[in-house]
mmCIF file of C-alpha atoms in Angstrom:
data_model
loop_
_atom_site.group_PDB
_atom_site.id
_atom_site.type_symbol
_atom_site.label_atom_id
_atom_site.label_comp_id
_atom_site.label_asym_id
_atom_site.label_seq_id
_atom_site.Cartn_x
_atom_site.Cartn_y
_atom_site.Cartn_z
ATOM 1 C CA MET A 1 35.907 130.534 202.254
ATOM 2 C CA ASP A 2 33.728 128.563 204.629
ATOM 3 C CA PRO A 3 36.211 126.386 206.603
ATOM 4 C CA ILE A 4 33.782 123.463 206.752
ATOM 5 C CA ARG A 5 33.384 123.422 202.970
ATOM 6 C CA LEU A 6 37.116 123.844 202.484
ATOM 7 C CA ASP A 7 37.848 120.921 204.779
ATOM 8 C CA ALA A 8 35.386 118.751 202.862
ATOM 9 C CA LEU A 9 36.928 119.711 199.522
ATOM 10 C CA VAL A 10 40.420 118.819 200.726
ATOM 11 C CA ALA A 11 39.207 115.480 202.103
ATOM 12 C CA THR A 12 37.652 114.662 198.728
ATOM 13 C CA ALA A 13 40.792 115.759 196.876
ATOM 14 C CA ALA A 14 42.960 113.638 199.184
ATOM 15 C CA ASP A 15 40.929 110.542 198.309
ATOM 16 C CA ILE A 16 41.344 111.356 194.612
ATOM 17 C CA LEU A 17 45.133 111.719 194.934
ATOM 18 C CA ASP A 18 45.281 108.468 196.888
ATOM 19 C CA GLY A 19 43.508 106.857 193.955
ATOM 20 C CA ALA A 20 46.171 108.135 191.562
ATOM 21 C CA SER A 21 49.144 107.091 193.701
ATOM 22 C CA ALA A 22 49.240 103.455 192.571
ATOM 23 C CA GLN A 23 49.535 104.515 188.937
ATOM 24 C CA PHE A 24 52.192 107.064 189.923
ATOM 25 C CA ILE A 25 54.289 104.372 191.629
ATOM 26 C CA ALA A 26 53.761 101.814 188.874
ATOM 27 C CA GLY A 27 54.977 104.230 186.194
ATOM 28 C CA HIS A 28 58.361 104.977 187.796
ATOM 29 C CA ARG A 29 61.106 105.378 185.177
ATOM 30 C CA ALA A 30 58.432 106.115 182.548
ATOM 31 C CA ASP A 31 59.707 107.043 179.093
ATOM 32 C CA SER A 32 59.287 110.507 177.567
ATOM 33 C CA ALA A 33 56.005 110.935 175.714
ATOM 34 C CA VAL A 34 55.666 114.607 174.866
ATOM 35 C CA ARG A 35 58.588 116.888 174.099
ATOM 36 C CA LYS A 36 58.030 120.328 175.580
ATOM 37 C CA LYS A 37 59.948 123.605 175.518
ATOM 38 C CA GLY A 38 63.730 123.242 175.647
ATOM 39 C CA ASN A 39 64.718 119.858 177.072
ATOM 40 C CA ASP A 40 61.570 119.476 179.169
ATOM 41 C CA PHE A 41 59.173 116.607 178.611
ATOM 42 C CA ALA A 42 56.110 114.868 180.003
ATOM 43 C CA THR A 43 55.703 111.136 180.513
ATOM 44 C CA GLU A 44 52.681 109.048 179.608
ATOM 45 C CA ILE A 45 51.973 108.890 183.327
ATOM 46 C CA ASP A 46 51.818 112.712 183.575
ATOM 47 C CA LEU A 47 49.121 112.738 180.931
ATOM 48 C CA ALA A 48 47.184 109.811 182.358
ATOM 49 C CA ILE A 49 47.222 111.076 185.945
ATOM 50 C CA GLU A 50 46.139 114.554 184.876
ATOM 51 C CA ARG A 51 43.192 113.142 182.922
ATOM 52 C CA GLN A 52 42.177 110.902 185.827
ATOM 53 C CA VAL A 53 42.479 113.530 188.562
ATOM 54 C CA VAL A 54 40.845 116.302 186.534
ATOM 55 C CA ALA A 55 37.831 114.140 185.722
ATOM 56 C CA ALA A 56 37.421 113.063 189.347
ATOM 57 C CA LEU A 57 37.784 116.589 190.756
ATOM 58 C CA ARG A 58 35.242 118.010 188.350
ATOM 59 C CA GLU A 59 32.765 115.234 189.057
ATOM 60 C CA GLN A 60 33.177 115.075 192.835
ATOM 61 C CA THR A 61 33.777 118.742 193.739
ATOM 62 C CA GLY A 62 32.113 120.617 190.889
ATOM 63 C CA ILE A 63 35.189 122.863 190.600
ATOM 64 C CA GLY A 64 37.214 123.308 187.419
ATOM 65 C CA VAL A 65 40.886 122.401 187.129
ATOM 66 C CA HIS A 66 43.937 124.075 185.578
ATOM 67 C CA GLY A 67 46.557 121.419 184.849
ATOM 68 C CA GLU A 68 50.164 121.600 183.711
ATOM 69 C CA GLU A 69 49.707 119.401 180.673
ATOM 70 C CA PHE A 70 46.268 120.367 179.329
ATOM 71 C CA GLY A 71 45.528 123.776 180.858
ATOM 72 C CA GLY A 72 41.853 124.266 181.618
ATOM 73 C CA GLU A 73 40.007 126.636 183.931
ATOM 74 C CA PRO A 74 41.491 130.175 184.190
ATOM 75 C CA ILE A 75 43.538 130.599 187.355
ATOM 76 C CA ASP A 76 41.714 133.819 188.225
ATOM 77 C CA SER A 77 38.397 131.952 188.528
ATOM 78 C CA GLU A 78 36.529 132.288 191.813
ATOM 79 C CA LEU A 79 37.562 128.711 192.624
ATOM 80 C CA VAL A 80 39.969 126.553 190.651
ATOM 81 C CA TRP A 81 42.127 123.533 191.377
ATOM 82 C CA VAL A 82 45.726 123.773 190.083
ATOM 83 C CA LEU A 83 47.357 120.440 189.310
ATOM 84 C CA ASP A 84 50.870 119.235 188.550
ATOM 85 C CA PRO A 85 50.498 115.486 187.950
ATOM 86 C CA ILE A 86 54.235 114.849 188.350
ATOM 87 C CA ASP A 87 56.475 117.469 189.929
ATOM 88 C CA GLY A 88 60.086 116.493 189.280
ATOM 89 C CA THR A 89 59.468 114.676 185.992
ATOM 90 C CA PHE A 90 63.187 114.231 185.261
ATOM 91 C CA ASN A 91 63.637 112.670 188.698
ATOM 92 C CA TYR A 92 60.617 110.442 188.141
ATOM 93 C CA ALA A 93 61.785 109.227 184.729
ATOM 94 C CA ALA A 94 65.312 108.609 186.011
ATOM 95 C CA GLY A 95 64.129 106.557 188.992
ATOM 96 C CA SER A 96 64.633 109.126 191.770
ATOM 97 C CA PRO A 97 61.968 109.131 194.514
ATOM 98 C CA MET A 98 62.020 112.949 194.675
ATOM 99 C CA ALA A 99 58.812 113.431 192.717
ATOM 100 C CA ALA A 100 55.311 114.453 193.765
ATOM 101 C CA ILE A 101 51.706 115.131 192.811
ATOM 102 C CA LEU A 102 50.811 118.767 193.531
ATOM 103 C CA LEU A 103 47.283 120.076 193.936
ATOM 104 C CA GLY A 104 46.383 123.562 195.110
ATOM 105 C CA LEU A 105 43.026 125.303 195.437
ATOM 106 C CA LEU A 106 42.890 128.981 194.468
ATOM 107 C CA HIS A 107 40.117 131.300 195.641
ATOM 108 C CA ASN A 108 40.100 134.440 193.488
ATOM 109 C CA GLY A 109 43.738 133.755 192.633
ATOM 110 C CA ALA A 110 45.005 133.134 196.188
ATOM 111 C CA PRO A 111 45.993 129.664 197.480
ATOM 112 C CA VAL A 112 43.619 128.548 200.236
ATOM 113 C CA ALA A 113 44.495 124.836 200.353
ATOM 114 C CA GLY A 114 47.391 122.658 199.305
ATOM 115 C CA LEU A 115 48.011 118.944 198.873
ATOM 116 C CA THR A 116 51.443 117.527 198.070
ATOM 117 C CA TRP A 117 51.762 113.755 197.699
ATOM 118 C CA LEU A 118 55.217 112.097 197.665
ATOM 119 C CA PRO A 119 54.128 108.495 196.982
ATOM 120 C CA PHE A 120 57.618 106.965 197.054
ATOM 121 C CA MET A 121 58.373 108.612 200.409
ATOM 122 C CA GLY A 122 55.013 107.819 201.993
ATOM 123 C CA GLN A 123 54.407 111.511 202.697
ATOM 124 C CA ARG A 124 50.981 113.152 202.163
ATOM 125 C CA TYR A 125 50.990 116.836 203.073
ATOM 126 C CA THR A 126 47.720 118.753 203.357
ATOM 127 C CA ALA A 127 46.790 122.166 204.698
ATOM 128 C CA LEU A 128 43.905 124.598 204.772
ATOM 129 C CA GLU A 129 44.291 128.347 205.032
ATOM 130 C CA GLY A 130 45.181 129.081 208.658
ATOM 131 C CA GLY A 131 46.865 125.720 209.271
ATOM 132 C CA PRO A 132 48.012 123.396 210.559
ATOM 133 C CA VAL A 133 49.962 121.423 207.984
ATOM 134 C CA ARG A 134 49.309 117.687 208.252
ATOM 135 C CA ASP A 135 51.444 114.776 207.104
ATOM 136 C CA ASN A 136 49.346 111.633 206.684
ATOM 137 C CA GLY A 137 46.689 113.310 208.803
ATOM 138 C CA VAL A 138 49.003 114.110 211.712
ATOM 139 C CA ALA A 139 49.243 117.821 212.537
ATOM 140 C CA LEU A 140 52.773 119.203 212.351
ATOM 141 C CA PRO A 141 53.989 121.988 214.661
ATOM 142 C CA ALA A 142 54.101 125.528 213.338
ATOM 143 C CA LEU A 143 57.461 126.582 211.949
ATOM 144 C CA ASP A 144 60.107 127.646 214.448
ATOM 145 C CA THR A 145 62.531 130.549 213.939
ATOM 146 C CA PRO A 146 65.849 128.874 213.073
ATOM 147 C CA THR A 147 68.940 130.705 211.903
ATOM 148 C CA LEU A 148 70.089 130.406 208.314
ATOM 149 C CA ALA A 149 73.396 128.871 209.430
ATOM 150 C CA ASP A 150 71.473 125.994 211.019
ATOM 151 C CA SER A 151 69.103 125.483 208.083
ATOM 152 C CA ILE A 152 69.058 123.396 204.928
ATOM 153 C CA VAL A 153 68.102 125.462 201.868
ATOM 154 C CA GLY A 154 66.606 124.143 198.647
ATOM 155 C CA ILE A 155 67.498 125.779 195.334
ATOM 156 C CA GLN A 156 66.665 124.905 191.735
ATOM 157 C CA THR A 157 69.140 123.391 189.310
ATOM 158 C CA PHE A 158 70.418 125.602 186.502
ATOM 159 C CA ASN A 159 72.729 125.942 183.517
ATOM 160 C CA ILE A 160 75.452 128.538 184.091
ATOM 161 C CA ASP A 161 75.108 129.711 180.468
ATOM 162 C CA SER A 162 71.323 130.082 180.495
ATOM 163 C CA ARG A 163 69.864 133.538 179.959
ATOM 164 C CA GLY A 164 66.282 134.733 180.371
ATOM 165 C CA ARG A 165 64.645 136.348 183.389
ATOM 166 C CA PHE A 166 67.148 134.882 185.898
ATOM 167 C CA PRO A 167 70.385 134.130 184.020
ATOM 168 C CA GLY A 168 72.543 131.216 185.083
ATOM 169 C CA ARG A 169 75.312 133.510 186.280
ATOM 170 C CA TYR A 170 72.859 135.388 188.494
ATOM 171 C CA ARG A 171 71.688 132.112 189.998
ATOM 172 C CA ALA A 172 75.315 131.098 190.550
ATOM 173 C CA ALA A 173 75.981 134.408 192.327
ATOM 174 C CA VAL A 174 73.001 133.820 194.612
ATOM 175 C CA LEU A 175 74.270 130.314 195.352
ATOM 176 C CA ALA A 176 77.798 131.599 196.022
ATOM 177 C CA ASN A 177 76.521 134.197 198.483
ATOM 178 C CA LEU A 178 74.315 131.627 200.166
ATOM 179 C CA SER A 179 77.186 129.159 200.526
ATOM 180 C CA ARG A 180 79.136 131.652 202.632
ATOM 181 C CA GLU A 181 76.533 131.481 205.382
ATOM 182 C CA CYS A 182 74.756 128.199 204.774
ATOM 183 C CA SER A 183 76.743 125.319 203.354
ATOM 184 C CA ARG A 184 73.741 122.989 203.570
ATOM 185 C CA VAL A 185 72.252 123.593 200.121
ATOM 186 C CA ARG A 186 70.209 120.948 198.319
ATOM 187 C CA MET A 187 69.038 120.669 194.690
ATOM 188 C CA HIS A 188 66.116 118.256 194.763
ATOM 189 C CA GLY A 189 64.962 119.094 191.233
ATOM 190 C CA ALA A 190 61.317 119.467 192.276
ATOM 191 C CA THR A 191 59.933 122.855 193.326
ATOM 192 C CA GLY A 192 56.833 121.450 194.977
ATOM 193 C CA VAL A 193 58.895 119.040 197.069
ATOM 194 C CA ASP A 194 61.092 121.917 198.242
ATOM 195 C CA LEU A 195 58.065 123.975 199.266
ATOM 196 C CA ALA A 196 56.470 121.058 201.123
ATOM 197 C CA TYR A 197 59.724 120.481 202.959
ATOM 198 C CA VAL A 198 59.855 124.134 204.010
ATOM 199 C CA ALA A 199 56.295 123.799 205.336
ATOM 200 C CA SER A 200 57.196 120.679 207.302
ATOM 201 C CA GLY A 201 60.383 122.168 208.754
ATOM 202 C CA ILE A 202 62.813 119.933 206.859
ATOM 203 C CA LEU A 203 64.167 122.909 204.903
ATOM 204 C CA GLY A 204 64.604 126.350 206.394
ATOM 205 C CA ALA A 205 64.062 127.983 203.000
ATOM 206 C CA ALA A 206 63.649 127.316 199.293
ATOM 207 C CA ILE A 207 64.396 129.465 196.254
ATOM 208 C CA SER A 208 62.403 129.100 193.044
ATOM 209 C CA PHE A 209 63.473 130.972 189.917
ATOM 210 C CA GLY A 210 60.332 129.728 188.180
ATOM 211 C CA HIS A 211 56.874 131.186 187.703
ATOM 212 C CA HIS A 212 54.564 128.309 186.762
ATOM 213 C CA ILE A 213 51.467 128.343 188.931
ATOM 214 C CA TRP A 214 51.227 124.533 189.038
ATOM 215 C CA ASP A 215 54.699 124.327 190.630
ATOM 216 C CA HIS A 216 53.802 126.774 193.401
ATOM 217 C CA ALA A 217 50.087 126.834 194.280
ATOM 218 C CA ALA A 218 50.054 123.803 196.582
ATOM 219 C CA GLY A 219 53.366 124.602 198.251
ATOM 220 C CA VAL A 220 52.592 128.257 198.902
ATOM 221 C CA ALA A 221 49.395 127.193 200.675
ATOM 222 C CA LEU A 222 51.367 124.700 202.777
ATOM 223 C CA VAL A 223 54.120 127.132 203.754
ATOM 224 C CA ARG A 224 51.733 129.910 204.723
ATOM 225 C CA ALA A 225 49.565 127.484 206.708
ATOM 226 C CA ALA A 226 52.703 126.443 208.623
ATOM 227 C CA GLY A 227 53.454 130.045 209.558
ATOM 228 C CA GLY A 228 56.157 130.543 206.935
ATOM 229 C CA ILE A 229 56.646 133.492 204.599
ATOM 230 C CA VAL A 230 56.435 133.386 200.800
ATOM 231 C CA THR A 231 57.493 136.318 198.629
ATOM 232 C CA ASP A 232 59.165 136.729 195.290
ATOM 233 C CA LEU A 233 62.958 137.036 195.269
ATOM 234 C CA PHE A 234 62.727 140.793 195.749
ATOM 235 C CA GLY A 235 60.458 140.703 198.795
ATOM 236 C CA ALA A 236 57.022 141.387 197.285
ATOM 237 C CA PRO A 237 54.271 139.065 198.578
ATOM 238 C CA TRP A 238 53.916 136.028 196.317
ATOM 239 C CA THR A 239 50.880 136.011 194.041
ATOM 240 C CA ALA A 240 49.758 133.824 191.165
ATOM 241 C CA GLU A 241 51.472 136.315 188.813
ATOM 242 C CA SER A 242 54.854 136.258 190.598
ATOM 243 C CA LYS A 243 57.877 135.341 188.478
ATOM 244 C CA SER A 244 59.856 133.758 191.327
ATOM 245 C CA ALA A 245 59.413 132.574 194.890
ATOM 246 C CA LEU A 246 61.271 132.593 198.186
ATOM 247 C CA ALA A 247 59.656 130.455 200.871
ATOM 248 C CA ALA A 248 61.183 130.364 204.331
ATOM 249 C CA ALA A 249 60.684 130.000 208.036
ATOM 250 C CA PRO A 250 60.185 133.316 209.865
ATOM 251 C CA GLY A 251 63.723 133.351 211.275
ATOM 252 C CA VAL A 252 65.327 132.792 207.878
ATOM 253 C CA HIS A 253 63.322 134.747 205.319
ATOM 254 C CA GLN A 254 64.723 138.248 205.883
ATOM 255 C CA ARG A 255 68.327 137.047 205.841
ATOM 256 C CA MET A 256 67.651 135.142 202.627
ATOM 257 C CA LEU A 257 66.340 138.334 201.016
ATOM 258 C CA GLU A 258 69.534 140.144 202.010
ATOM 259 C CA ILE A 259 71.735 137.406 200.552
ATOM 260 C CA ILE A 260 69.770 137.388 197.295
ATOM 261 C CA ALA A 261 69.943 141.188 197.061
ATOM 262 C CA ALA A 262 73.729 141.047 197.431
ATOM 263 C CA ALA A 263 73.887 139.262 194.065
ATOM 264 C CA GLY A 264 72.676 142.459 192.385
ATOM 265 C CA SER A 265 70.186 142.686 189.561
ATOM 266 C CA PRO A 266 69.626 139.690 187.270
ATOM 267 C CA GLU A 267 70.269 141.980 184.298
ATOM 268 C CA ASP A 268 73.801 142.574 185.581
ATOM 269 C CA HIS A 269 74.646 138.924 184.901
ATOM 270 C CA LEU A 270 73.621 138.647 181.244
#
């Protein structure tokens, strides 16, 4: 994409997310509105923010949007915004500040820009393809090459008895192996927050057992712009079709792959 156009699109999107931040903050501890699969839910604020941001993006950028709550434009479109109005909805509803607005821009399915807003933390991460990552407009340094032992690693929460693509016992085995080398593990309960924190150097790595594009598009763009590496859990480059994600600083990623591989196949833990 033309870098000048991309920069203009991100500037417009940043203004739109700023406009949604007051409503995001005001709705903290919002009640459940829509019951989703399993014990997942969306709040009234999720729905309202998605409607507001989608309408503004379409009007001001002329680009369609694929949102978590209402769907929309196909993600394989030439250009499409991908929106998660509240990443970390359980945190948000419970009163935790670990919640964010995620907005990524895909060009033919690949993330070329990412915006991650953490309104309660006062953090506004943006990046274009090629970097740098900016927090509140200030350019952050490219990622260093730390060791895993000196890193904090983010990992998703899970139920030990869950089954599916990545059973709970497989996830527990990964966590057990990781704990032997890195005792600094954090469960923030928000995939997009984890990815933004990898991009900014707060976390050395983050593991996502999920596949939803709205959880990953913005963060993958941020991590890659920072010089980090994003693959699936088995080492294949992350794409919009990936069923998992491993994002890490260059000095940590390969060791993380080895630790994950030591847990064996997910099917072995059913």
